[in-house]
Coordinates of C-alpha atoms in Angstrom, one line a residue:
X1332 CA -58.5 -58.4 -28.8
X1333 CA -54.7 -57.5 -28.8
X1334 CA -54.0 -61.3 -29.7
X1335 CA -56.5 -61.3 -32.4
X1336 CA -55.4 -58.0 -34.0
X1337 CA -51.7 -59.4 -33.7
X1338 CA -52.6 -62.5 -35.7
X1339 CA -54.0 -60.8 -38.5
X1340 CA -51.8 -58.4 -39.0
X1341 CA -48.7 -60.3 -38.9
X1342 CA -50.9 -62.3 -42.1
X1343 CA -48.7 -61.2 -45.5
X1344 CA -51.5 -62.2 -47.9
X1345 CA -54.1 -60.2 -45.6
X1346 CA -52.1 -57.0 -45.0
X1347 CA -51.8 -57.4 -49.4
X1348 CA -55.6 -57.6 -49.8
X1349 CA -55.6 -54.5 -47.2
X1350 CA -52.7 -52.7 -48.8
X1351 CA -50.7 -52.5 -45.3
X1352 CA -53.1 -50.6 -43.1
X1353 CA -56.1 -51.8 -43.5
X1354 CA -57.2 -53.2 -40.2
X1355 CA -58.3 -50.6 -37.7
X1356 CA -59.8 -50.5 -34.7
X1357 CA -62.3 -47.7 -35.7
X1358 CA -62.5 -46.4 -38.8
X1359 CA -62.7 -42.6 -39.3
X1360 CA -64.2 -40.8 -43.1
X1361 CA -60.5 -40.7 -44.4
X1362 CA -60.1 -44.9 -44.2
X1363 CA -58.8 -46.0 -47.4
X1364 CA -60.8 -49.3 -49.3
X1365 CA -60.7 -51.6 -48.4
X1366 CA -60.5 -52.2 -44.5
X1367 CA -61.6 -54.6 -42.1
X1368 CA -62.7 -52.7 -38.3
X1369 CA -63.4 -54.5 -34.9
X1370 CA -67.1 -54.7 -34.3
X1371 CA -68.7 -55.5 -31.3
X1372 CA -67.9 -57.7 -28.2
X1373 CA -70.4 -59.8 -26.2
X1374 CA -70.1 -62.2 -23.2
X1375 CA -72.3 -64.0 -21.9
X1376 CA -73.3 -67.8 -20.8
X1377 CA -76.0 -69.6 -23.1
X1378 CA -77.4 -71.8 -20.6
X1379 CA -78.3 -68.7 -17.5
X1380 CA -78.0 -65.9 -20.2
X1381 CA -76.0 -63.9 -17.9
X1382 CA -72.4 -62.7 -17.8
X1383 CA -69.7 -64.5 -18.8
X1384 CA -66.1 -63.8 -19.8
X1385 CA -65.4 -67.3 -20.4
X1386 CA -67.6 -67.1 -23.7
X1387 CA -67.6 -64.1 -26.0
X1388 CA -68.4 -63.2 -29.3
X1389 CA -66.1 -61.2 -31.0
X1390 CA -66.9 -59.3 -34.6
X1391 CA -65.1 -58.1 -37.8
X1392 CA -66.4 -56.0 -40.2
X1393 CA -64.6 -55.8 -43.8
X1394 CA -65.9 -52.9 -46.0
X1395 CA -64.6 -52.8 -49.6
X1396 CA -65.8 -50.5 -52.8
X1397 CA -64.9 -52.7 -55.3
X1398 CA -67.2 -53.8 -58.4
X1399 CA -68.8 -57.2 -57.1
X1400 CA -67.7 -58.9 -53.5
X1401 CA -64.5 -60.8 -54.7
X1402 CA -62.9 -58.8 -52.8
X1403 CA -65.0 -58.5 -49.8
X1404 CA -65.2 -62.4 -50.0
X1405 CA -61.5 -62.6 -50.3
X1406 CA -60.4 -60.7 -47.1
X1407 CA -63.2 -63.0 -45.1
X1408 CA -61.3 -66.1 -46.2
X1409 CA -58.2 -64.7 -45.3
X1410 CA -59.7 -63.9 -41.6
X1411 CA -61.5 -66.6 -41.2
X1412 CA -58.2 -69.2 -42.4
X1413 CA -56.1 -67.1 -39.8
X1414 CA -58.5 -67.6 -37.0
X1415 CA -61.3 -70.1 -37.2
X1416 CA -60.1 -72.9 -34.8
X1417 CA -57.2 -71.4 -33.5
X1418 CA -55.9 -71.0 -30.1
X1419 CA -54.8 -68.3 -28.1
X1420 CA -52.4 -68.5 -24.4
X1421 CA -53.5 -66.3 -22.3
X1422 CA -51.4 -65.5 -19.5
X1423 CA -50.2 -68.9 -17.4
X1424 CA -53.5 -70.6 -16.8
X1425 CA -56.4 -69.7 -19.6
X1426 CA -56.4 -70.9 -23.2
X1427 CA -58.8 -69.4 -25.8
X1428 CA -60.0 -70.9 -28.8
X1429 CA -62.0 -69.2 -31.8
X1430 CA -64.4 -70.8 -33.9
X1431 CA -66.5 -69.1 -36.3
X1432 CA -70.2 -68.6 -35.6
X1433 CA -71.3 -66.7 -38.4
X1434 CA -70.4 -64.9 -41.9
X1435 CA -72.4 -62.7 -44.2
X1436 CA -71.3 -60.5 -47.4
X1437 CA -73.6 -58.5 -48.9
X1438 CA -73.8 -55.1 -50.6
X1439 CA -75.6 -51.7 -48.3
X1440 CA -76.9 -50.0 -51.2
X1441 CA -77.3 -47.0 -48.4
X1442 CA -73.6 -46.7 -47.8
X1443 CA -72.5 -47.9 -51.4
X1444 CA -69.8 -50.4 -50.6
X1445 CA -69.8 -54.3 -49.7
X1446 CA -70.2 -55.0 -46.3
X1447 CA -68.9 -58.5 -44.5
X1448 CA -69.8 -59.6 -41.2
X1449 CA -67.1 -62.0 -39.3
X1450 CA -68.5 -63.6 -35.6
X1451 CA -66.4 -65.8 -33.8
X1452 CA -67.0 -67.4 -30.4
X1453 CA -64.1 -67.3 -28.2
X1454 CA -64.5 -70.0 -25.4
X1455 CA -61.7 -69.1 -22.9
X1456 CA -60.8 -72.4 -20.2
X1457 CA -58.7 -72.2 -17.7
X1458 CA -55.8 -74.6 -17.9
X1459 CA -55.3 -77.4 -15.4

């Protein structure tokens, strides 16, 4: 996760959308709109169903209080440009590569802001 969060926030045009500190880990009640916070983690193998840290999924979540989801829409773009197909080095023998699985903007009329949903599979293989 350390590489991920890296890549996006060395991202000029993303840290603009998010006005500099917009990517957090957790967000707490004083988060300023908009932000974009690191959802839920799952491994596992699709074939046996069990365990696996090979294979992961890894979420975002962008929130945003703007009129419409331009904006919401905007900052999934930006994510999903910075890390759909990229590759990651980690340590001397494993490579990771993201691909996105799944994306979804909509508006929570419960929690009155535009919420978008970021999944990426990371497939980690371990180098020759």
């Amino acid at each position: 996760m350390q590489a991920l969060f890296l890549r996006l926030k060395s991202d000029r045009s993303l840290s603009a959308l998010l006005g500099g500190t917009g990517l957090l880990e957790r967000a707490n009640d004083k988060a300023a709109f908009p932000h974009v916070t690191y959802g839920r983690t799952s491994a596992f193998n699709l074939e046996t169903g069990a365990d696996n840290d090979n294979d992961q999924l890894v979420t975002f979540h962008v929130w945003s209080k703007t009129q419409g989801e331009a904006e919401t829409r905007l900052i999934m773009d930006s994510i999903r440009t910075r890390l759909d197909s990229a590759a990651f080095s980690i340590g001397s023998r494993a490579q990771t590569r993201l691909s996105l699985e799944f994306a979804e903007a909509r508006y929570d009329e419960d929690l009155a802001v535009h919420h978008g949903l970021l999944r990426f599979r990371a497939l980690t293989q371990e180098s020759a």
